[in-house]
XYZ file of N, CA and C in Angstrom:
837
model
N -21.295 -100.021 -68.730
C -19.976 -100.653 -68.596
C -19.042 -100.132 -69.682
N -17.858 -99.732 -69.290
C -16.885 -99.167 -70.211
C -16.132 -100.291 -70.931
N -15.688 -100.001 -72.155
C -14.985 -100.988 -72.969
C -13.618 -100.442 -73.366
N -12.590 -101.243 -73.142
C -11.235 -100.873 -73.540
C -10.466 -102.093 -73.992
N -9.155 -101.930 -74.117
C -8.279 -103.005 -74.569
C -7.028 -103.073 -73.708
N -6.438 -104.274 -73.654
C -5.061 -104.377 -73.189
C -4.211 -104.803 -74.378
N -2.961 -104.361 -74.365
C -2.123 -104.491 -75.554
C -0.665 -104.658 -75.148
N -0.033 -105.706 -75.637
C 1.411 -105.865 -75.479
C 2.096 -104.961 -76.498
N 2.387 -103.738 -76.096
C 3.125 -102.832 -76.978
C 4.578 -103.301 -77.039
N 5.068 -103.560 -78.241
C 6.416 -104.100 -78.418
C 7.173 -103.298 -79.466
N 8.407 -103.730 -79.724
C 9.230 -103.080 -80.740
C 8.902 -103.534 -82.154
N 7.982 -104.504 -82.303
C 7.643 -104.994 -83.630
C 6.147 -104.864 -83.955
N 5.322 -104.529 -82.973
C 3.877 -104.446 -83.206
C 3.478 -103.021 -83.593
N 2.205 -102.831 -83.895
C 1.690 -101.511 -84.229
C 2.068 -100.525 -83.133
N 2.668 -99.378 -83.463
C 3.141 -98.442 -82.432
C 2.038 -98.033 -81.465
N 2.389 -97.941 -80.217
C 1.397 -97.653 -79.183
C 0.709 -96.315 -79.404
N 1.416 -95.324 -79.944
C 0.787 -94.030 -80.200
C -0.321 -94.179 -81.241
N -0.077 -94.964 -82.277
C -1.101 -95.185 -83.298
C -2.285 -95.958 -82.721
N -2.004 -96.958 -81.897
C -3.079 -97.720 -81.264
C -3.934 -96.799 -80.398
N -3.301 -95.982 -79.583
C -4.035 -95.085 -78.687
C -4.912 -94.121 -79.477
N -4.377 -93.553 -80.540
C -5.166 -92.628 -81.356
C -6.374 -93.321 -81.976
N -6.187 -94.534 -82.460
C -7.289 -95.259 -83.092
C -8.364 -95.632 -82.069
N -7.953 -96.063 -80.886
C -8.935 -96.412 -79.858
C -9.770 -95.197 -79.465
N -9.118 -94.068 -79.283
C -9.859 -92.862 -78.927
C -10.793 -92.446 -80.056
N -10.320 -92.511 -81.279
C -11.150 -92.112 -82.420
C -12.357 -93.026 -82.594
N -12.202 -94.298 -82.229
C -13.304 -95.257 -82.365
C -14.274 -95.213 -81.184
N -13.940 -94.461 -80.131
C -14.850 -94.317 -79.003
C -14.601 -95.259 -77.842
N -13.468 -95.967 -77.841
C -13.155 -96.841 -76.703
C -12.722 -95.999 -75.503
N -12.857 -96.584 -74.326
C -12.626 -95.840 -73.091
C -11.187 -95.880 -72.616
N -10.464 -96.977 -72.880
C -9.177 -97.133 -72.206
C -8.215 -98.043 -72.957
N -6.941 -97.888 -72.608
C -5.857 -98.736 -73.095
C -4.963 -99.089 -71.919
N -4.781 -100.389 -71.693
C -3.896 -100.872 -70.634
C -2.745 -101.672 -71.257
N -1.578 -101.560 -70.647
C -0.416 -102.294 -71.147
C 0.252 -103.061 -69.999
N 0.807 -104.246 -70.290
C 1.489 -105.034 -69.261
C 2.950 -104.626 -69.118
N 3.639 -105.307 -68.199
C 5.048 -105.010 -67.960
C 5.844 -106.286 -67.726
N 6.980 -106.357 -68.381
C 8.054 -107.292 -68.022
C 9.359 -106.574 -68.328
N 10.181 -106.366 -67.305
C 11.453 -105.681 -67.542
C 12.370 -106.533 -68.415
N 12.231 -107.857 -68.293
C 13.042 -108.805 -69.053
C 12.451 -110.187 -68.818
N 12.893 -111.160 -69.565
C 12.549 -112.555 -69.324
C 13.846 -113.345 -69.195
N 14.128 -113.927 -68.018
C 15.349 -114.726 -67.865
C 15.397 -115.881 -68.858
N 16.556 -116.051 -69.462
C 16.712 -117.077 -70.500
C 16.596 -118.490 -69.957
N 16.746 -118.670 -68.650
C 16.664 -120.019 -68.074
C 15.282 -120.638 -68.260
N 14.240 -119.788 -68.226
C 12.858 -120.221 -68.374
C 12.452 -121.286 -67.348
N 12.958 -121.148 -66.126
C 12.580 -122.107 -65.091
C 11.127 -121.960 -64.680
N 10.649 -120.714 -64.588
C 9.259 -120.487 -64.183
C 8.330 -120.780 -65.357
N 7.385 -121.698 -65.185
C 6.455 -121.987 -66.280
C 5.482 -120.835 -66.487
N 5.176 -120.564 -67.735
C 4.183 -119.542 -68.060
C 2.805 -120.039 -67.645
N 2.008 -119.226 -66.918
C 0.674 -119.676 -66.493
C -0.241 -120.052 -67.650
N 0.069 -119.553 -68.847
C -0.735 -119.919 -70.004
C -0.586 -121.362 -70.414
N 0.452 -122.002 -69.922
C 0.601 -123.438 -70.102
C 1.452 -123.886 -71.265
N 1.572 -123.068 -72.289
C 2.346 -123.462 -73.461
C 3.662 -122.690 -73.485
N 4.322 -122.713 -74.619
C 5.568 -121.958 -74.765
C 5.291 -120.468 -74.595
N 6.180 -119.784 -73.886
C 5.991 -118.363 -73.617
C 5.948 -117.577 -74.927
N 4.897 -116.799 -75.168
C 4.812 -116.013 -76.398
C 5.930 -114.978 -76.503
N 6.265 -114.664 -77.727
C 7.376 -113.760 -78.025
C 7.233 -112.398 -77.362
N 6.000 -111.869 -77.275
C 5.813 -110.503 -76.814
C 6.273 -110.271 -75.381
N 6.350 -111.311 -74.573
C 6.731 -111.132 -73.176
C 8.145 -110.586 -73.021
N 9.021 -110.923 -73.902
C 10.397 -110.428 -73.817
C 10.629 -109.193 -74.685
N 9.564 -108.668 -75.301
C 9.692 -107.506 -76.184
C 8.849 -106.319 -75.740
N 8.269 -106.344 -74.539
C 7.383 -105.265 -74.114
C 8.140 -103.951 -73.916
N 7.483 -102.868 -74.307
C 8.014 -101.548 -74.009
C 7.890 -101.257 -72.520
N 8.700 -100.332 -72.041
C 8.488 -99.842 -70.676
C 7.093 -99.213 -70.619
N 6.265 -99.609 -69.659
C 4.871 -99.141 -69.677
C 4.720 -97.645 -69.471
N 5.560 -97.047 -68.644
C 5.386 -95.628 -68.354
C 5.867 -94.753 -69.511
N 6.930 -95.162 -70.165
C 7.383 -94.411 -71.338
C 6.368 -94.544 -72.468
N 5.890 -95.771 -72.699
C 4.906 -95.989 -73.744
C 3.613 -95.241 -73.498
N 3.113 -95.282 -72.266
C 1.860 -94.591 -71.955
C 2.016 -93.073 -71.956
N 3.209 -92.583 -71.640
C 3.434 -91.142 -71.731
C 3.313 -90.674 -73.177
N 3.861 -91.459 -74.111
C 3.728 -91.122 -75.526
C 2.265 -91.176 -75.949
N 1.532 -92.189 -75.473
C 0.110 -92.301 -75.792
C -0.677 -91.143 -75.200
N -0.303 -90.709 -73.997
C -1.002 -89.594 -73.354
C -0.842 -88.314 -74.159
N 0.349 -88.096 -74.701
C 0.607 -86.877 -75.474
C -0.164 -86.863 -76.788
N -0.567 -88.038 -77.263
C -1.247 -88.148 -78.552
C -2.761 -88.245 -78.431
N -3.289 -88.223 -77.202
C -4.731 -88.381 -76.976
C -5.202 -87.334 -75.966
N -6.527 -87.263 -75.799
C -7.059 -86.283 -74.842
C -8.109 -86.857 -73.905
N -8.741 -87.977 -74.257
C -9.800 -88.534 -73.407
C -9.553 -89.981 -73.004
N -8.718 -90.695 -73.703
C -8.499 -92.114 -73.462
C -7.879 -92.336 -72.093
N -8.488 -93.225 -71.281
C -7.884 -93.621 -70.013
C -6.710 -94.548 -70.305
N -5.645 -94.419 -69.531
C -4.406 -95.149 -69.768
C -3.997 -95.872 -68.499
N -3.649 -97.155 -68.602
C -3.342 -97.897 -67.391
C -2.286 -98.963 -67.582
N -1.748 -99.407 -66.456
C -0.848 -100.558 -66.452
C -1.674 -101.796 -66.145
N -1.387 -102.846 -66.888
C -2.166 -104.066 -66.709
C -1.292 -105.306 -66.882
N -0.366 -105.548 -65.942
C -0.165 -104.860 -64.660
C 1.276 -104.363 -64.523
N 1.483 -103.435 -63.595
C 2.823 -103.024 -63.198
C 3.320 -103.973 -62.120
N 4.537 -104.471 -62.297
C 5.106 -105.438 -61.355
C 5.871 -104.694 -60.255
N 5.166 -104.349 -59.187
C 5.789 -103.608 -58.092
C 6.887 -104.402 -57.406
N 6.858 -105.719 -57.547
C 7.914 -106.553 -56.964
C 9.263 -106.309 -57.640
N 9.260 -105.616 -58.776
C 10.496 -105.377 -59.526
C 10.853 -103.895 -59.594
N 10.234 -103.087 -58.721
C 10.386 -101.640 -58.845
C 10.699 -100.969 -57.514
N 11.509 -99.923 -57.612
C 11.745 -99.058 -56.461
C 10.491 -98.212 -56.233
N 9.930 -98.209 -55.040
C 8.657 -97.499 -54.835
C 8.768 -95.983 -54.924
N 9.898 -95.405 -54.541
C 10.043 -93.945 -54.617
C 10.112 -93.506 -56.076
N 10.905 -94.219 -56.875
C 11.004 -93.895 -58.304
C 9.663 -94.122 -58.996
N 8.996 -95.227 -58.680
C 7.724 -95.540 -59.330
C 6.637 -94.552 -58.928
N 6.642 -94.096 -57.690
C 5.680 -93.070 -57.271
C 5.849 -91.807 -58.094
N 7.097 -91.442 -58.363
C 7.371 -90.271 -59.198
C 6.867 -90.490 -60.621
N 7.082 -91.694 -61.174
C 6.648 -91.982 -62.542
C 5.128 -91.943 -62.663
N 4.444 -92.543 -61.701
C 2.979 -92.544 -61.716
C 2.442 -91.119 -61.627
N 2.964 -90.344 -60.707
C 2.482 -88.971 -60.535
C 2.766 -88.133 -61.777
N 3.929 -88.331 -62.383
C 4.273 -87.588 -63.590
C 3.343 -87.951 -64.740
N 3.084 -89.238 -64.907
C 2.187 -89.669 -65.976
C 0.765 -89.170 -65.737
N 0.317 -89.182 -64.497
C -1.013 -88.666 -64.200
C -1.088 -87.174 -64.502
N -0.002 -86.461 -64.240
C 0.030 -85.023 -64.507
C -0.012 -84.737 -66.007
N 0.855 -85.375 -66.776
C 0.933 -85.036 -68.196
C -0.266 -85.563 -68.977
N -0.970 -86.557 -68.413
C -2.172 -87.068 -69.077
C -3.425 -86.304 -68.661
N -3.291 -85.373 -67.745
C -4.461 -84.650 -67.255
C -5.346 -85.490 -66.362
N -4.745 -86.397 -65.593
C -5.517 -87.216 -64.656
C -6.222 -88.379 -65.316
N -5.565 -89.029 -66.293
C -6.189 -90.142 -67.010
C -5.538 -91.489 -66.727
N -4.697 -91.577 -65.708
C -3.945 -92.812 -65.472
C -4.620 -93.709 -64.444
N -4.558 -95.017 -64.684
C -5.033 -96.030 -63.726
C -3.889 -96.997 -63.459
N -3.642 -97.262 -62.176
C -2.448 -97.999 -61.756
C -2.796 -99.445 -61.415
N -2.782 -100.305 -62.428
C -2.969 -101.725 -62.194
C -1.678 -102.348 -61.708
N -1.755 -103.107 -60.607
C -0.550 -103.681 -60.009
C -0.740 -105.176 -59.778
N 0.401 -105.859 -59.606
C 0.394 -107.277 -59.285
C 1.750 -107.710 -58.789
N 1.829 -108.945 -58.335
C 3.073 -109.467 -57.777
C 3.909 -110.205 -58.811
N 3.278 -110.753 -59.850
C 4.029 -111.445 -60.888
C 4.118 -112.947 -60.672
N 4.499 -113.661 -61.741
C 4.555 -115.120 -61.721
C 5.957 -115.670 -61.993
N 6.865 -114.831 -62.509
C 8.181 -115.316 -62.915
C 9.190 -115.127 -61.783
N 9.507 -116.227 -61.110
C 10.345 -116.154 -59.909
C 11.720 -115.600 -60.196
N 12.370 -116.088 -61.244
C 13.736 -115.633 -61.510
C 13.766 -114.192 -62.018
N 12.688 -113.760 -62.671
C 12.619 -112.355 -63.106
C 12.644 -111.427 -61.899
N 11.781 -111.692 -60.909
C 11.748 -110.810 -59.744
C 12.994 -110.982 -58.877
N 13.563 -112.184 -58.862
C 14.793 -112.384 -58.096
C 15.937 -111.539 -58.642
N 15.946 -111.303 -59.953
C 16.964 -110.429 -60.540
C 16.837 -108.988 -60.048
N 15.657 -108.656 -59.512
C 15.426 -107.330 -58.934
C 15.519 -107.356 -57.405
N 15.899 -108.482 -56.836
C 16.097 -108.559 -55.399
C 14.901 -108.985 -54.580
N 13.839 -109.467 -55.224
C 12.642 -109.929 -54.509
C 12.539 -111.438 -54.602
N 12.340 -112.093 -53.474
C 12.176 -113.543 -53.477
C 10.713 -113.893 -53.733
N 10.497 -115.008 -54.386
C 9.159 -115.413 -54.801
C 8.228 -115.567 -53.601
N 8.741 -116.087 -52.492
C 7.903 -116.382 -51.326
C 7.351 -115.119 -50.672
N 8.051 -114.006 -50.791
C 7.603 -112.771 -50.129
C 7.010 -111.765 -51.107
N 6.759 -112.173 -52.346
C 6.384 -111.212 -53.394
C 5.113 -110.430 -53.062
N 4.114 -111.090 -52.475
C 2.867 -110.381 -52.192
C 3.050 -109.366 -51.068
N 3.817 -109.715 -50.056
C 4.080 -108.764 -48.974
C 4.890 -107.573 -49.478
N 5.846 -107.837 -50.366
C 6.629 -106.753 -50.957
C 5.724 -105.826 -51.759
N 4.855 -106.410 -52.569
C 3.946 -105.607 -53.399
C 3.079 -104.691 -52.542
N 2.455 -105.233 -51.506
C 1.580 -104.441 -50.647
C 2.368 -103.341 -49.946
N 3.537 -103.679 -49.436
C 4.357 -102.719 -48.713
C 4.743 -101.545 -49.612
N 5.158 -101.849 -50.826
C 5.573 -100.778 -51.736
C 4.383 -99.931 -52.174
N 3.230 -100.554 -52.395
C 2.041 -99.786 -52.778
C 1.652 -98.806 -51.675
N 1.700 -99.250 -50.432
C 1.336 -98.369 -49.327
C 2.358 -97.247 -49.152
N 3.625 -97.548 -49.405
C 4.640 -96.496 -49.350
C 4.388 -95.435 -50.411
N 3.985 -95.876 -51.604
C 3.686 -94.937 -52.678
C 2.471 -94.081 -52.346
N 1.467 -94.672 -51.710
C 0.304 -93.892 -51.298
C 0.711 -92.768 -50.344
N 1.664 -93.062 -49.464
C 2.143 -92.030 -48.548
C 2.821 -90.900 -49.316
N 3.634 -91.232 -50.295
C 4.339 -90.211 -51.080
C 3.348 -89.337 -51.841
N 2.321 -89.948 -52.402
C 1.343 -89.192 -53.199
C 0.477 -88.261 -52.364
N 0.226 -88.622 -51.123
C -0.781 -87.902 -50.332
C -0.195 -87.010 -49.239
N 1.116 -87.060 -49.021
C 1.738 -86.277 -47.956
C 2.797 -85.341 -48.542
N 2.788 -84.100 -48.093
C 3.811 -83.161 -48.554
C 5.184 -83.538 -48.036
N 5.231 -84.092 -46.850
C 6.498 -84.546 -46.272
C 6.279 -85.990 -45.825
N 6.489 -86.912 -46.761
C 6.096 -88.308 -46.550
C 7.191 -89.105 -45.842
N 6.750 -89.947 -44.932
C 7.636 -90.910 -44.274
C 6.923 -92.249 -44.262
N 7.705 -93.321 -44.249
C 7.091 -94.649 -44.268
C 7.998 -95.641 -43.559
N 7.373 -96.508 -42.773
C 8.091 -97.556 -42.053
C 7.341 -98.856 -42.257
N 7.789 -99.671 -43.223
C 7.146 -100.929 -43.528
C 8.104 -102.090 -43.388
N 7.633 -103.267 -43.759
C 8.449 -104.471 -43.629
C 9.638 -104.449 -44.584
N 9.437 -103.941 -45.794
C 10.490 -103.958 -46.806
C 10.901 -102.567 -47.270
N 10.074 -101.572 -46.988
C 10.323 -100.208 -47.459
C 10.337 -99.262 -46.276
N 11.383 -98.484 -46.183
C 11.505 -97.530 -45.080
C 12.176 -96.268 -45.592
N 11.617 -95.124 -45.230
C 12.312 -93.869 -45.498
C 11.823 -92.813 -44.530
N 12.751 -91.960 -44.094
C 12.421 -90.825 -43.252
C 11.794 -89.749 -44.133
N 11.271 -88.663 -43.535
C 10.514 -87.679 -44.315
C 11.229 -87.219 -45.591
N 10.478 -87.237 -46.677
C 11.018 -86.846 -47.980
C 10.069 -85.857 -48.652
N 10.611 -85.102 -49.617
C 9.823 -84.250 -50.490
C 9.807 -84.884 -51.870
N 8.661 -84.995 -52.454
C 8.566 -85.562 -53.796
C 7.357 -84.980 -54.520
N 7.620 -84.204 -55.548
C 6.603 -83.670 -56.439
C 6.974 -84.060 -57.873
N 6.006 -84.091 -58.788
C 4.614 -83.651 -58.652
C 3.778 -84.639 -57.851
N 2.664 -84.147 -57.353
C 1.639 -85.024 -56.802
C 0.663 -85.368 -57.926
N -0.021 -86.496 -57.835
C -0.982 -86.853 -58.882
C -2.101 -85.830 -59.020
N -2.623 -85.703 -60.231
C -3.776 -84.845 -60.480
C -5.016 -85.428 -59.808
N -5.217 -86.749 -59.935
C -6.365 -87.409 -59.310
C -6.131 -87.506 -57.805
N -7.171 -87.261 -57.054
C -7.055 -87.264 -55.600
C -7.887 -88.389 -54.995
N -7.339 -89.067 -53.986
C -6.025 -88.806 -53.393
C -4.853 -89.274 -54.248
N -5.130 -90.127 -55.250
C -4.093 -90.616 -56.165
C -4.798 -91.381 -57.283
N -4.094 -91.737 -58.354
C -4.734 -92.547 -59.401
C -5.289 -93.842 -58.815
N -6.388 -94.340 -59.382
C -6.959 -95.592 -58.875
C -5.941 -96.727 -58.904
N -5.847 -97.452 -57.797
C -5.005 -98.650 -57.717
C -5.904 -99.857 -57.937
N -5.616 -100.620 -58.981
C -6.383 -101.815 -59.320
C -5.482 -103.023 -59.093
N -5.940 -103.951 -58.269
C -5.106 -105.093 -57.915
C -5.536 -106.337 -58.676
N -4.578 -106.952 -59.369
C -4.858 -108.164 -60.121
C -4.842 -109.403 -59.251
N -5.621 -110.417 -59.665
C -5.683 -111.681 -58.930
C -7.112 -112.053 -58.603
N -7.285 -113.299 -58.160
C -8.640 -113.794 -57.904
C -8.792 -114.519 -56.568
N -7.711 -114.760 -55.835
C -7.807 -115.531 -54.601
C -8.472 -114.719 -53.493
N -8.805 -115.414 -52.417
C -9.399 -114.712 -51.266
C -8.403 -113.715 -50.672
N -7.108 -114.044 -50.756
C -6.090 -113.116 -50.252
C -6.094 -111.834 -51.076
N -6.229 -111.969 -52.401
C -6.299 -110.797 -53.265
C -7.495 -109.935 -52.903
N -8.659 -110.552 -52.734
C -9.857 -109.777 -52.435
C -9.755 -109.062 -51.093
N -9.111 -109.673 -50.131
C -8.911 -108.988 -48.844
C -8.003 -107.771 -49.016
N -6.982 -107.911 -49.863
C -6.092 -106.772 -50.120
C -6.827 -105.676 -50.889
N -7.651 -106.076 -51.842
C -8.409 -105.095 -52.621
C -9.243 -104.215 -51.707
N -10.013 -104.824 -50.823
C -10.914 -104.029 -49.982
C -10.165 -103.329 -48.862
N -8.924 -103.757 -48.596
C -8.144 -103.098 -47.550
C -7.576 -101.766 -48.024
N -6.925 -101.733 -49.222
C -6.200 -100.513 -49.574
C -6.300 -100.112 -51.044
N -7.048 -100.850 -51.850
C -7.105 -100.549 -53.285
C -8.416 -99.864 -53.676
N -8.442 -99.385 -54.915
C -9.632 -98.729 -55.450
C -10.406 -99.636 -56.392
N -9.774 -100.710 -56.845
C -10.451 -101.574 -57.789
C -9.875 -102.975 -57.808
N -10.696 -103.878 -58.316
C -10.323 -105.287 -58.499
C -10.077 -105.514 -59.988
N -9.030 -106.301 -60.316
C -8.567 -106.459 -61.692
C -8.415 -107.947 -62.026
N -9.502 -108.711 -62.005
C -9.391 -110.151 -62.263
C -9.275 -110.448 -63.757
N -8.784 -111.653 -64.037
C -8.717 -112.117 -65.424
C -10.108 -112.579 -65.837
N -10.731 -111.825 -66.730
C -12.116 -112.095 -67.084
C -12.332 -113.433 -67.735
N -11.528 -113.751 -68.711
C -11.752 -114.970 -69.482
C -11.530 -116.219 -68.639
N -10.552 -116.175 -67.740
C -10.187 -117.366 -66.981
C -10.917 -117.491 -65.652
N -11.188 -116.365 -64.999
C -11.618 -116.422 -63.604
C -13.022 -115.916 -63.339
N -13.644 -115.275 -64.296
C -14.951 -114.694 -64.050
C -15.938 -115.248 -65.068
N -16.057 -116.549 -65.091
C -17.026 -117.192 -65.978
C -18.451 -116.861 -65.554
N -18.642 -116.687 -64.242
C -19.957 -116.338 -63.691
C -19.844 -114.969 -63.026
N -20.084 -113.877 -63.766
C -19.894 -112.534 -63.202
C -20.709 -112.276 -61.942
N -21.958 -112.729 -61.909
C -22.793 -112.467 -60.735
C -22.209 -113.111 -59.490
N -21.731 -114.342 -59.609
C -21.157 -115.041 -58.459
C -19.877 -114.360 -57.981
N -19.052 -113.921 -58.913
C -17.784 -113.294 -58.524
C -18.008 -111.912 -57.909
N -18.960 -111.169 -58.427
C -19.252 -109.869 -57.831
C -19.880 -110.025 -56.451
N -20.650 -111.090 -56.263
C -21.192 -111.375 -54.933
C -20.070 -111.738 -53.969
N -19.079 -112.445 -54.472
C -17.927 -112.796 -53.629
C -17.159 -111.539 -53.224
N -16.958 -110.625 -54.161
C -16.310 -109.358 -53.822
C -17.092 -108.626 -52.742
N -18.422 -108.602 -52.867
C -19.244 -107.909 -51.873
C -19.104 -108.530 -50.489
N -18.993 -109.855 -50.419
C -18.824 -110.504 -49.111
C -17.539 -110.028 -48.432
N -16.475 -109.936 -49.195
C -15.211 -109.490 -48.598
C -15.289 -108.013 -48.218
N -15.966 -107.209 -49.027
C -16.124 -105.803 -48.683
C -16.951 -105.658 -47.407
N -18.020 -106.419 -47.303
C -18.860 -106.367 -46.104
C -18.067 -106.758 -44.860
N -17.249 -107.804 -44.987
C -16.439 -108.244 -43.850
C -15.477 -107.152 -43.394
N -14.992 -106.348 -44.353
C -14.030 -105.290 -44.026
C -14.719 -103.983 -43.648
N -16.053 -103.958 -43.703
C -16.779 -102.744 -43.383
C -16.677 -101.682 -44.457
N -16.520 -102.117 -45.691
C -16.379 -101.181 -46.804
C -17.559 -101.317 -47.764
N -18.028 -100.196 -48.273
C -19.092 -100.202 -49.259
C -18.539 -100.730 -50.576
N -19.080 -101.816 -51.088
C -18.559 -102.417 -52.310
C -18.682 -101.460 -53.495
N -19.560 -100.472 -53.410
C -19.702 -99.503 -54.496
C -18.471 -98.616 -54.649
N -17.600 -98.610 -53.634
C -16.359 -97.839 -53.722
C -15.238 -98.648 -54.346
N -15.517 -99.873 -54.760
C -14.514 -100.749 -55.383
C -14.939 -101.005 -56.829
N -14.158 -100.557 -57.775
C -14.467 -100.810 -59.178
C -13.983 -102.202 -59.574
N -14.516 -102.719 -60.675
C -14.079 -104.012 -61.201
C -13.783 -103.881 -62.686
N -12.562 -104.240 -63.050
C -12.128 -104.242 -64.442
C -11.756 -105.669 -64.825
N -12.394 -106.195 -65.860
C -12.086 -107.549 -66.325
C -10.973 -107.504 -67.355
N -9.899 -108.180 -67.062
C -8.735 -108.234 -67.942
C -8.873 -109.450 -68.865
N -9.070 -109.193 -70.151
C -9.258 -110.297 -71.079
C -10.684 -110.797 -71.088
N -11.636 -109.882 -71.164
C -13.052 -110.268 -71.168
C -13.415 -110.957 -72.477
N -14.382 -111.823 -72.408
C -14.869 -112.512 -73.601
C -15.647 -111.528 -74.471
N -15.277 -111.352 -75.741
C -16.007 -110.448 -76.629
C -17.262 -111.116 -77.177
N -18.186 -111.390 -76.252
C -19.419 -112.099 -76.599
C -20.577 -111.372 -75.931
N -21.614 -111.042 -76.708
C -22.668 -110.152 -76.236
C -23.363 -110.667 -74.981
N -23.688 -111.947 -74.941
C -24.362 -112.488 -73.778
C -23.522 -112.396 -72.519
N -22.248 -112.709 -72.646
C -21.347 -112.629 -71.496
C -21.214 -111.189 -71.016
N -21.042 -110.256 -71.940
C -20.897 -108.856 -71.555
C -22.161 -108.324 -70.882
N -23.309 -108.777 -71.334
C -24.548 -108.356 -70.698
C -24.628 -108.868 -69.261
N -24.166 -110.090 -69.033
C -24.130 -110.611 -67.661
C -23.163 -109.798 -66.795
N -22.066 -109.361 -67.395
C -21.122 -108.527 -66.658
C -21.759 -107.196 -66.268
N -22.438 -106.573 -67.220
C -23.110 -105.302 -66.933
C -24.144 -105.470 -65.824
N -24.932 -106.521 -65.933
C -25.980 -106.758 -64.943
C -25.403 -107.011 -63.559
N -24.223 -107.607 -63.497
C -23.593 -107.924 -62.216
C -22.909 -106.720 -61.583
N -22.704 -105.659 -62.367
C -22.075 -104.465 -61.817
C -20.622 -104.294 -62.169
N -20.127 -105.032 -63.159
C -18.746 -104.852 -63.619
C -18.623 -103.475 -64.266
N -17.541 -102.773 -63.961
C -17.381 -101.401 -64.443
C -16.703 -101.303 -65.804
N -15.782 -102.218 -66.090
C -15.010 -102.115 -67.329
C -14.632 -103.499 -67.819
N -14.683 -103.685 -69.132
C -14.209 -104.917 -69.757
C -13.085 -104.568 -70.715
N -11.975 -105.275 -70.603
C -10.840 -105.082 -71.495
C -10.699 -106.276 -72.423
N -10.745 -106.013 -73.727
C -10.489 -107.044 -74.724
C -9.004 -107.077 -75.048
N -8.563 -108.175 -75.637
C -7.163 -108.321 -76.030
C -6.950 -107.823 -77.448
N -5.908 -107.016 -77.626
C -5.452 -106.646 -78.959
C -4.234 -107.495 -79.305
N -4.136 -108.031 -80.504
C -2.970 -108.853 -80.850
C -1.716 -107.996 -80.966
N -0.581 -108.483 -80.471
C 0.671 -107.726 -80.578
C 1.275 -107.904 -81.972
N 0.583 -107.363 -82.950
C 0.960 -107.566 -84.346
C 1.008 -106.219 -85.073
N 1.221 -106.287 -86.378
C 1.264 -105.088 -87.201
C -0.133 -104.500 -87.376
N -0.176 -103.316 -87.939
C -1.424 -102.572 -88.091
C -2.503 -103.369 -88.826
N -2.115 -104.137 -89.845
C -3.126 -104.853 -90.624
C -3.786 -105.974 -89.848
N -3.209 -106.371 -88.708
C -3.823 -107.376 -87.846
C -4.565 -106.735 -86.674
N -4.144 -105.559 -86.261
C -4.743 -104.891 -85.106
C -6.029 -104.158 -85.480
N -6.015 -103.449 -86.594
C -7.168 -102.607 -86.949
C -8.460 -103.389 -87.146
N -8.450 -104.585 -87.745
C -9.716 -105.317 -87.856
C -10.356 -105.628 -86.504
N -9.539 -105.866 -85.476
C -10.080 -106.129 -84.141
C -10.702 -104.852 -83.565
N -9.993 -103.741 -83.703
C -10.522 -102.467 -83.225
C -11.850 -102.152 -83.902
N -11.903 -102.365 -85.197
C -13.138 -102.095 -85.941
C -14.265 -103.045 -85.538
N -13.939 -104.312 -85.400
C -14.962 -105.335 -85.126
C -15.643 -105.113 -83.784
N -14.884 -104.766 -82.752
C -15.438 -104.712 -81.404
C -16.184 -103.430 -81.101
N -16.250 -102.489 -82.047
C -17.063 -101.299 -81.805
C -18.533 -101.672 -81.599
N -18.927 -102.848 -82.041
C -20.304 -103.303 -81.842
C -20.665 -103.421 -80.370
N -19.658 -103.538 -79.496
C -19.918 -103.691 -78.064
C -19.952 -102.369 -77.315
N -19.673 -101.265 -78.003
C -19.691 -99.982 -77.322
C -21.119 -99.546 -77.033
N -21.328 -98.994 -75.860
C -22.673 -98.520 -75.501
C -22.966 -97.203 -76.218
């Protein structure tokens, strides 16, 4: 099982390039970063964490710009979005960004996606909360067409375009792995329908790794798909040896620990401490 981190790269925390270099030097496999284009000041949508929204949510760097800088400073570290909010993005532009990042990183990008929880944030981008999951799926499938076809066309519920040319194409074929966040039965059906991996919240939703991996297999079997073709990445895994061993035994492919969005003197002790979990 591979070990990596997710990190809220911000304008006040340890620079993402330094974090990426340290993770690679310490032998970690990956770095994932989240996305919020902005946080509406109204704060009508409650944060799923339950308390006051942490500062880092309104200070996140653009994930593709940040990861491009990290890619230029590393050579083996896998780089991913955890998650990219497709409900807030133009699919043609985002397809270009993903393909470009995969190219300049030498095929090291992983595309974690989700629909998001902040209704007014996505509404500012023209997506209504009630249709967010359909919008996300539609845009992801449109992007798959752009990545895999020299002259791509798409006719979906929310995204439509006649034949277009768009290069570069991704280095990874047919495209970078698409990892879908969420834990509901609807999420699992979408995962086995068109994604390459499942991206559940480890700490909150996968207390029993064996049971959850068995649930994934049931949905894969129903769809006629080999569950071995679906990877599983735990977002926010518990840094506890017994729990990680249960994850490995259940077939989890990757565990991501949380890095604090703080200065170097707060981040480095965590990076150093968790090397004990590397295989």
